[in-house]
Amino acid sequence: MATLEDIGVSALINILVAFAFLLAFALLRIQPINDRVYFPKWYISGGRNSPRRSRNFVGKFVNLNVMTYLTFLNWIPQAMRMSESEIISHAGLDSAVFLRIYTLGLKIFVPMTIVALLVLIPVNVSSGTLYFLRKELVISDIDKLSISNVHPKSIRFFVHIALEYLFTFWTCFFLYKEYGNVASMRLNFLASQRRRAEQFTVVVKNVPRVSGHSISDTVDQFFKTNHPDHYLCHQAVYNANKFAKLVRKRDRLQNWLDYNQLKFERHPDRRPTLKTGFLCLWGSKVDAIDYYKQQIKELDRRMALERQKIIKEPKSILPVAFVSFNSRWGAAVCAQTQQSENPTLWITNWAPEPRDVYWQNLAIPFVSLTIRKLIISLSVFALVFFYMIPIAFVQSLANLEGLERVAPFLRTVIELKFIKSFLQGFLPGLALKIFLYILPAILIIMSKIEGHIALSTLERRAAAKYYYFMLVNVFLGSIVTGTAFEQLHSFLHQSPAQIPRTIGVSIPMKATFFITYIMVDGWAGIAAEILRLKELVIFHLKNMFLVRTERDRERAMNPGSVDFPETIPSLHLYFLLGIVYAVVTPILLPFILVFFALAYLVYRHQIINVYNQQYESAAAFWPHVHSRIIASLLISQLLLLGLLSTKQAANSTPLLVVLPVLTLYFHKYCKNRFEAAFRKYPLEKAMEKDIKDKTTEPELDLKAYLADAYLHPIFQTFEVEEEELVQVRAVRVDKYQSHVDNEQTSNLSSPSSPHQVDHAASSANHHAYHPTSSPQYVYKTSSPPQYSDDPTFPSYYSYHYEAEP
Amino acid sequence: MATLEDIGVSALINILVAFAFLLAFALLRIQPINDRVYFPKWYISGGRNSPRRSRNFVGKFVNLNVMTYLTFLNWIPQAMRMSESEIISHAGLDSAVFLRIYTLGLKIFVPMTIVALLVLIPVNVSSGTLYFLRKELVISDIDKLSISNVHPKSIRFFVHIALEYLFTFWTCFFLYKEYGNVASMRLNFLASQRRRAEQFTVVVKNVPRVSGHSISDTVDQFFKTNHPDHYLCHQAVYNANKFAKLVRKRDRLQNWLDYNQLKFERHPDRRPTLKTGFLCLWGSKVDAIDYYKQQIKELDRRMALERQKIIKEPKSILPVAFVSFNSRWGAAVCAQTQQSENPTLWITNWAPEPRDVYWQNLAIPFVSLTIRKLIISLSVFALVFFYMIPIAFVQSLANLEGLERVAPFLRTVIELKFIKSFLQGFLPGLALKIFLYILPAILIIMSKIEGHIALSTLERRAAAKYYYFMLVNVFLGSIVTGTAFEQLHSFLHQSPAQIPRTIGVSIPMKATFFITYIMVDGWAGIAAEILRLKELVIFHLKNMFLVRTERDRERAMNPGSVDFPETIPSLHLYFLLGIVYAVVTPILLPFILVFFALAYLVYRHQIINVYNQQYESAAAFWPHVHSRIIASLLISQLLLLGLLSTKQAANSTPLLVVLPVLTLYFHKYCKNRFEAAFRKYPLEKAMEKDIKDKTTEPELDLKAYLADAYLHPIFQTFEVEEEELVQVRAVRVDKYQSHVDNEQTSNLSSPSSPHQVDHAASSANHHAYHPTSSPQYVYKTSSPPQYSDDPTFPSYYSYHYEAEP
């Protein structure tokens, strides 16, 4: 077990690492050459131009202004300057509410830390006067400050119970306030949004196939019958997954072609070549540029064929449709009601916003969804309970005795005092961290298999899985020795009353481990986040090999986004640790406070300057945040119950049993009061906005506005001729830019984004291809934007089709 | 422990009792004097007139036709003759679907019994050749036929496991089919129903109080804004609970007055007197008729005052309203969507049908509902776990050794062979039954406190509570000795893996107890149900003392109804017993089969001839029936798992673990597939009926039709003068008759039921009293029925009001 000294060494290392990262960041960010790595958000929102234009040659790459080096820490006040409403309009509500989780953490834990340290440390330490006699039981110095130091049957435990009550009420108070705040922020945000396609659109799944009718006809007829006053039009969905694969392949080839062309431009004396065999290592040498050009041509031919197939084959129209209504009220009604007698047909839900749609999953047949869910839930169970085995192995190595046994030759090194401290303080946390690194990717894939059709839902589901994983493997797994499967086995053979005891009794002993974990993951990890080392390297590599034009450079920027599926569950772990250890080992709280403060600063900076959210869910994740903090409260109460029962403070049990009941009741109340704001769209609000719209824009052609909003994005690259390719890519960058805040990006939207939508819209009530009549569709990139004055027009879908009889 | 002989004696007694009841029934039912006790349903539906008119004096009371005595068992073929669709139109869908539970039981258990007896009995018995050596362990003869007789580690257990699989699949197959059938029956029933007020009406709870506006104005404005195309009108709800109390008191006094007047008519020489003091035992003697007349006059005065108060006081308008729409579609939309930003305001639900409304609970403030629910759930928990203590005491008496210890003087009696068998076979079941007798009343009161506003919901909630009670106390409580609280305590201190073992191991030993329970509760109890002894006695008492006119006689009939809150949970217990014991002690199955067959016959007869359902929920209880049979399957699987693990057939565990997972999955699938049919009203169906209505009756004045549907029933007795009383009571009988099947009762509906509704309806958009203008309302009983050609007009509300400026 680690001593106070080990903790000290670990803290020192982590503080040094964190400072090194922060210093590196402070120095790198002021170099003009890195400007696009550290301020991409401003480039995207148009608020910043390359600083390299105005300077001399060296000044383009290195910052020669000495003054800026003296103020290199000014990113912190800069990050704090922006107000919350500015952040909302700058980066979206998701980001703003994400930051509120950190302030919530600070609000909860700052007073909690002060009270816990002032009250509990004296209680615990002074109690030790008796207990010190049995010194061998006091495992580390940290434990002298913890509840372990209190004598069994002591009356002092009532202090701990009182504080548990106080902390629970304190936390619930802030949770309630925050839930209310976030709910009203969400509603205000939705109310203040300009007109958007998803406000009028509902996604309908499992449309029944009626023989003799196309899916489009069926949809049209059904909604004309059942929503006669509100139905406007619909868009059919095509199974274009194969086509999308070809598009991706073509993009990849295009990249290689660009790379080779650039290479040739720089060294016109040597034409680039490549080998055609496996991994470009074997086979005959050919001219690279010609080879790729030919490959792309071949691919274009195949894409044209595939496109024909999609258009002609009625089966490629999926039994899914995006149905649009002439008012928000009509859409809200359709999304919230049951349409058909058979509840597994005509399932309606709010459509995700167009850039949030995960098109691939629309092709999943409805019947397989429940089976997929079953399989994935079993897999998640297996993952959660077996993933720990390798981690436990590594951790047993980090347990020095184990390491020496496995590798006796290392003994002399390990026995060095400093290295020993390092290993004990650093390695367990690091091992865990590395193993956790590849996990989110697995979980996202699992969520994709589950068949959710919105990226935001995918991420939330992945976050839920990640949370279970963290809870079982990181929290429980670190507390109870042995693999998770062994735990499961032993829990099954223990009484329910025994489990909290087993865990509770080892809680204080693991405080040192969690302190090192917080320092590695929370301090150094967060500092690494702001440095963006990976993105920095990749950007410069791309800059060197692929970038030809300014547009290419913009494309090479990878602003990234808040990684919700990973970040939010990690945050929950910190909440859990803080709440559990608040009464057990309060010395852990300052470490958590440092984490929350540092992470708040870092993420505030990143959200303002770097990240570019892919979608806007309007804080749809908050109910999960809330309920998992409640779960942390419940866990802490149960564990304290278990811990105290091993301390023979049994007469305290009734006092502690009341608390979970109250907490659950509080949770239920909050759910009733606030959750609907996140799941449904009240008719009152919908009507309000409808009326406002009607008065401000009485003769808007909504049908034209909605016509192409939900066209599969890959259909926009149809029929693009070779010479238009550069332009296409430029447009695609625009697509990328039309992000969270449409209002701000509108002035950037490319002049080539074309809209002759009104023609197409008026030509047919719905925009499906009729396989029977099979008309010729020509995809153009033409005409000036019609709705350029309307910033909410989905400019990311730049190409559209037009029917030619 | 009971031997086979004890079982035999018990069976004999119960069969004799059951036959005695059936014989008594067969004889009593053909006596003309009892006609109204055994055929009230036919009187109500108008299909039968008193048989006493046509006969001579003796023939009026006793059946003198010898032939009918020979065919006294013909009620059975008679009961079977009616087809299901006839039952639906005769007694409603609830009753028809209730009968389907019994046929479902037969469908599941008949093949199960055959297979279990043919396969398991030989396996169990032959296995005993080894086991017989340790005879002292074989507790009773029944056990020789059960799984207890199989040697530990025997390979024969795989037969049991295979049958458990087979039975699970068999049960699930029928459950699935039946869920589908009932769902489509429900939808057809709803689709075929004529126009009814509740199809157009939504109940809105927690209307916010806006200062300066009355509740009615607020409601009107809100729905005019948010449902402009569909909102029609609304009815405010008054807190008339105090007035209702006065009305009930007046009825009671009126009864006494009638009784005394009748007494005086029969003995004109002696004017009845009474004492005015406590319980009519003390105080001065007064003339009874004068006294009651005066009391009623005084009460009328108070009622008039109270009525004035309700009308004038704005606070007596509750923040609840019945909001009606001009189409079923509009109502379906409003009921299924969220109206307001704050989800605890403007809560909308389908309105229960008018006779299903539990008016008292509409006055409960919304904020107190969650607290009430918390308190009631804690009370139910306490009830379930502490109610058993007295029962356990009685059962320990029935345990003969215990009885002899408590009352040694009884020893000589007890030791008599016959009495001993009787006590052991009969008493435990009887004790349980008596204790269960008062329980439903308690549970209904608890559900009322929870604040549900529909009688049907009240009954379903009470049924749920009763089910938990039966499960814990009757099933588990009988299997595991000790009080439920002791069990709870021991379960908390056992491992989760140990609990099914503890219970599983005692399952086979309790088979004899449950066999006697089935015979007492199932056989004799059901036979008692058909005899209607209590109702018979009460009818004749009323006939003797209160009945003056034919109408009075009709009023004295108490047809009763299927007691859902009690009957359905009991049925679930039989399903549970059958499913659990199917592989453990298959000899129990024939007893259950007899129960299902007998109960099916009896309830079929009662539903056709006796019961008159109070409301029609269109089989809304079926999802509960389904899910509780699934719960029985899960329990049986877990218990078998536990039982087999004590038999050291551990290698079978994985096989049995798969089964609950599959069962749960099946449950989830069924829920997704069918449950919406019971909870929601698909827009497709609503639109279909709307269109049909529009084409058949294009110029129907729906507003007039809906105007008074949800008026508080007690308001109808306003301003009724002394001389009109007889007429009022006649009308009230009509109210009673306008039941399930409105089509059939229409020809009965009293000519005095008045409708000048159209005037009132057109005079104001909503029918609330405006406390500010406080107009004079006069309640009339006048005018010929306007909608007599429309049988669905709510004729049970016979009095209405008219505004006089």
mmCIF file of C-alpha atoms in Angstrom, chain B residues 398-567:
data_model
loop_
_atom_site.group_PDB
_atom_site.id
_atom_site.type_symbol
_atom_site.label_atom_id
_atom_site.label_comp_id
_atom_site.label_asym_id
_atom_site.label_seq_id
_atom_site.Cartn_x
_atom_site.Cartn_y
_atom_site.Cartn_z
ATOM 1 C CA ALA B 398 -53.984 -25.853 12.698
ATOM 2 C CA ASN B 399 -50.706 -27.596 13.033
ATOM 3 C CA LEU B 400 -52.133 -30.113 15.470
ATOM 4 C CA GLU B 401 -49.200 -30.376 17.815
ATOM 5 C CA GLY B 402 -49.343 -26.649 18.260
ATOM 6 C CA LEU B 403 -53.076 -26.742 18.919
ATOM 7 C CA GLU B 404 -52.722 -29.444 21.518
ATOM 8 C CA ARG B 405 -50.082 -27.424 23.264
ATOM 9 C CA VAL B 406 -52.246 -24.328 23.330
ATOM 10 C CA ALA B 407 -55.439 -26.103 24.299
ATOM 11 C CA PRO B 408 -54.639 -29.476 25.873
ATOM 12 C CA PHE B 409 -58.282 -30.068 26.782
ATOM 13 C CA LEU B 410 -59.037 -30.495 23.064
ATOM 14 C CA ARG B 411 -56.734 -33.477 22.776
ATOM 15 C CA THR B 412 -59.421 -36.149 22.970
ATOM 16 C CA VAL B 413 -61.455 -34.491 20.245
ATOM 17 C CA ILE B 414 -58.484 -33.872 18.016
ATOM 18 C CA GLU B 415 -57.248 -37.390 18.293
ATOM 19 C CA LEU B 416 -60.416 -38.650 16.587
ATOM 20 C CA LYS B 417 -59.244 -39.787 13.207
ATOM 21 C CA PHE B 418 -61.889 -37.993 11.187
ATOM 22 C CA ILE B 419 -61.641 -34.698 12.982
ATOM 23 C CA LYS B 420 -57.878 -34.810 12.754
ATOM 24 C CA SER B 421 -58.034 -35.246 9.004
ATOM 25 C CA PHE B 422 -60.610 -32.512 8.789
ATOM 26 C CA LEU B 423 -58.507 -30.096 10.746
ATOM 27 C CA GLN B 424 -55.371 -30.853 8.826
ATOM 28 C CA GLY B 425 -57.007 -30.807 5.453
ATOM 29 C CA PHE B 426 -59.486 -28.027 5.863
ATOM 30 C CA LEU B 427 -58.498 -25.554 8.517
ATOM 31 C CA PRO B 428 -55.296 -24.053 7.134
ATOM 32 C CA GLY B 429 -56.952 -23.162 3.870
ATOM 33 C CA LEU B 430 -60.040 -21.879 5.624
ATOM 34 C CA ALA B 431 -58.049 -19.746 8.028
ATOM 35 C CA LEU B 432 -56.255 -18.142 5.134
ATOM 36 C CA LYS B 433 -59.514 -17.567 3.306
ATOM 37 C CA ILE B 434 -61.168 -15.803 6.199
ATOM 38 C CA PHE B 435 -58.225 -13.532 6.717
ATOM 39 C CA LEU B 436 -58.229 -12.698 3.058
ATOM 40 C CA TYR B 437 -61.883 -11.755 3.188
ATOM 41 C CA ILE B 438 -61.534 -8.249 4.549
ATOM 42 C CA LEU B 439 -58.372 -7.508 2.621
ATOM 43 C CA PRO B 440 -59.875 -6.279 -0.704
ATOM 44 C CA ALA B 441 -61.799 -3.560 1.082
ATOM 45 C CA ILE B 442 -58.558 -2.318 2.637
ATOM 46 C CA LEU B 443 -56.802 -2.391 -0.713
ATOM 47 C CA ILE B 444 -59.574 -0.482 -2.480
ATOM 48 C CA ILE B 445 -59.376 2.197 0.194
ATOM 49 C CA MET B 446 -55.632 2.374 -0.293
ATOM 50 C CA SER B 447 -56.057 2.752 -4.036
ATOM 51 C CA LYS B 448 -58.601 5.483 -3.469
ATOM 52 C CA ILE B 449 -56.103 7.354 -1.339
ATOM 53 C CA GLU B 450 -53.623 7.087 -4.203
ATOM 54 C CA GLY B 451 -55.945 9.401 -6.084
ATOM 55 C CA HIS B 452 -56.941 7.583 -9.270
ATOM 56 C CA ILE B 453 -59.921 9.198 -10.913
ATOM 57 C CA ALA B 454 -61.475 6.171 -12.594
ATOM 58 C CA LEU B 455 -63.133 3.259 -10.848
ATOM 59 C CA SER B 456 -61.558 0.869 -13.332
ATOM 60 C CA THR B 457 -58.079 2.166 -12.519
ATOM 61 C CA LEU B 458 -58.866 1.955 -8.821
ATOM 62 C CA GLU B 459 -59.809 -1.668 -9.245
ATOM 63 C CA ARG B 460 -56.766 -2.500 -11.324
ATOM 64 C CA ARG B 461 -54.466 -0.866 -8.789
ATOM 65 C CA ALA B 462 -56.177 -2.752 -5.979
ATOM 66 C CA ALA B 463 -55.772 -5.956 -7.981
ATOM 67 C CA ALA B 464 -52.046 -5.299 -8.313
ATOM 68 C CA LYS B 465 -51.708 -4.848 -4.577
ATOM 69 C CA TYR B 466 -53.752 -7.967 -3.961
ATOM 70 C CA TYR B 467 -51.485 -9.886 -6.298
ATOM 71 C CA TYR B 468 -48.354 -8.890 -4.400
ATOM 72 C CA PHE B 469 -50.097 -9.840 -1.228
ATOM 73 C CA MET B 470 -51.084 -13.259 -2.556
ATOM 74 C CA LEU B 471 -47.634 -13.876 -3.930
ATOM 75 C CA VAL B 472 -45.797 -13.068 -0.732
ATOM 76 C CA ASN B 473 -48.265 -14.267 1.836
ATOM 77 C CA VAL B 474 -50.161 -17.120 0.266
ATOM 78 C CA PHE B 475 -47.498 -18.541 -1.993
ATOM 79 C CA LEU B 476 -44.183 -17.750 -0.361
ATOM 80 C CA GLY B 477 -45.714 -17.524 3.102
ATOM 81 C CA SER B 478 -47.072 -21.023 2.857
ATOM 82 C CA ILE B 479 -43.857 -22.426 1.447
ATOM 83 C CA VAL B 480 -41.373 -20.842 3.777
ATOM 84 C CA THR B 481 -42.369 -21.153 7.392
ATOM 85 C CA GLY B 482 -42.390 -18.133 9.627
ATOM 86 C CA THR B 483 -43.925 -14.740 9.135
ATOM 87 C CA ALA B 484 -43.281 -12.763 6.014
ATOM 88 C CA PHE B 485 -41.192 -10.344 7.995
ATOM 89 C CA GLU B 486 -38.988 -13.158 9.212
ATOM 90 C CA GLN B 487 -38.651 -14.307 5.630
ATOM 91 C CA LEU B 488 -37.700 -10.826 4.530
ATOM 92 C CA HIS B 489 -35.077 -10.710 7.204
ATOM 93 C CA SER B 490 -33.671 -14.108 6.322
ATOM 94 C CA PHE B 491 -33.709 -13.310 2.603
ATOM 95 C CA LEU B 492 -31.737 -10.159 3.203
ATOM 96 C CA HIS B 493 -29.115 -12.230 4.948
ATOM 97 C CA GLN B 494 -28.971 -14.972 2.368
ATOM 98 C CA SER B 495 -27.161 -14.820 -0.925
ATOM 99 C CA PRO B 496 -29.304 -14.230 -3.999
ATOM 100 C CA ALA B 497 -28.279 -17.665 -5.203
ATOM 101 C CA GLN B 498 -29.439 -19.191 -1.931
ATOM 102 C CA ILE B 499 -32.982 -17.834 -1.924
ATOM 103 C CA PRO B 500 -34.363 -19.959 -4.781
ATOM 104 C CA ARG B 501 -32.760 -22.961 -3.095
ATOM 105 C CA THR B 502 -34.388 -22.277 0.247
ATOM 106 C CA ILE B 503 -37.764 -21.905 -1.370
ATOM 107 C CA GLY B 504 -37.231 -24.537 -4.019
ATOM 108 C CA VAL B 505 -36.393 -27.230 -1.553
ATOM 109 C CA SER B 506 -39.640 -26.822 0.364
ATOM 110 C CA ILE B 507 -41.806 -26.555 -2.742
ATOM 111 C CA PRO B 508 -42.529 -30.287 -3.107
ATOM 112 C CA MET B 509 -43.308 -30.612 0.592
ATOM 113 C CA LYS B 510 -46.065 -28.027 0.391
ATOM 114 C CA ALA B 511 -47.950 -29.686 -2.446
ATOM 115 C CA THR B 512 -50.494 -31.199 -0.080
ATOM 116 C CA PHE B 513 -51.206 -27.851 1.510
ATOM 117 C CA PHE B 514 -51.855 -26.262 -1.836
ATOM 118 C CA ILE B 515 -54.073 -29.144 -2.916
ATOM 119 C CA THR B 516 -56.316 -28.536 0.071
ATOM 120 C CA TYR B 517 -56.169 -24.807 -0.599
ATOM 121 C CA ILE B 518 -57.336 -25.342 -4.167
ATOM 122 C CA MET B 519 -60.192 -27.509 -2.987
ATOM 123 C CA VAL B 520 -61.390 -25.067 -0.331
ATOM 124 C CA ASP B 521 -60.879 -21.848 -2.218
ATOM 125 C CA GLY B 522 -61.276 -23.123 -5.734
ATOM 126 C CA TRP B 523 -63.944 -25.765 -5.536
ATOM 127 C CA ALA B 524 -66.155 -24.975 -2.581
ATOM 128 C CA GLY B 525 -65.539 -21.240 -2.930
ATOM 129 C CA ILE B 526 -66.637 -21.160 -6.553
ATOM 130 C CA ALA B 527 -69.691 -23.264 -5.789
ATOM 131 C CA ALA B 528 -70.573 -20.750 -3.072
ATOM 132 C CA GLU B 529 -70.235 -17.975 -5.633
ATOM 133 C CA ILE B 530 -73.046 -19.382 -7.748
ATOM 134 C CA LEU B 531 -75.328 -19.866 -4.747
ATOM 135 C CA ARG B 532 -75.246 -16.124 -3.859
ATOM 136 C CA LEU B 533 -76.337 -16.901 -0.317
ATOM 137 C CA LYS B 534 -75.617 -13.423 1.016
ATOM 138 C CA GLU B 535 -77.475 -11.665 -1.806
ATOM 139 C CA LEU B 536 -80.360 -14.120 -1.464
ATOM 140 C CA VAL B 537 -80.836 -13.318 2.197
ATOM 141 C CA ILE B 538 -80.475 -9.577 1.742
ATOM 142 C CA PHE B 539 -82.924 -9.520 -1.149
ATOM 143 C CA HIS B 540 -85.591 -11.263 0.833
ATOM 144 C CA LEU B 541 -84.998 -9.029 3.841
ATOM 145 C CA LYS B 542 -85.331 -5.927 1.671
ATOM 146 C CA ASN B 543 -88.363 -7.433 0.004
ATOM 147 C CA MET B 544 -89.946 -7.857 3.377
ATOM 148 C CA PHE B 545 -89.241 -4.444 4.840
ATOM 149 C CA LEU B 546 -88.723 -1.858 2.118
ATOM 150 C CA VAL B 547 -90.349 -2.909 -1.122
ATOM 151 C CA ARG B 548 -93.605 -1.159 -1.976
ATOM 152 C CA THR B 549 -93.650 -0.949 -5.757
ATOM 153 C CA GLU B 550 -92.213 -2.994 -8.581
ATOM 154 C CA ARG B 551 -89.533 -0.290 -8.955
ATOM 155 C CA ASP B 552 -88.545 -0.733 -5.336
ATOM 156 C CA ARG B 553 -88.196 -4.413 -5.993
ATOM 157 C CA GLU B 554 -85.895 -3.760 -8.907
ATOM 158 C CA ARG B 555 -83.893 -1.482 -6.701
ATOM 159 C CA ALA B 556 -83.564 -4.216 -4.101
ATOM 160 C CA MET B 557 -81.906 -6.488 -6.636
ATOM 161 C CA ASN B 558 -78.166 -6.473 -6.198
ATOM 162 C CA PRO B 559 -76.761 -8.068 -9.331
ATOM 163 C CA GLY B 560 -73.192 -7.340 -8.295
ATOM 164 C CA SER B 561 -70.382 -7.670 -10.774
ATOM 165 C CA VAL B 562 -67.238 -9.691 -11.334
ATOM 166 C CA ASP B 563 -65.075 -8.647 -8.444
ATOM 167 C CA PHE B 564 -61.971 -7.973 -10.533
ATOM 168 C CA PRO B 565 -59.654 -6.765 -7.758
ATOM 169 C CA GLU B 566 -60.134 -10.039 -5.944
ATOM 170 C CA THR B 567 -60.897 -12.586 -8.629
#
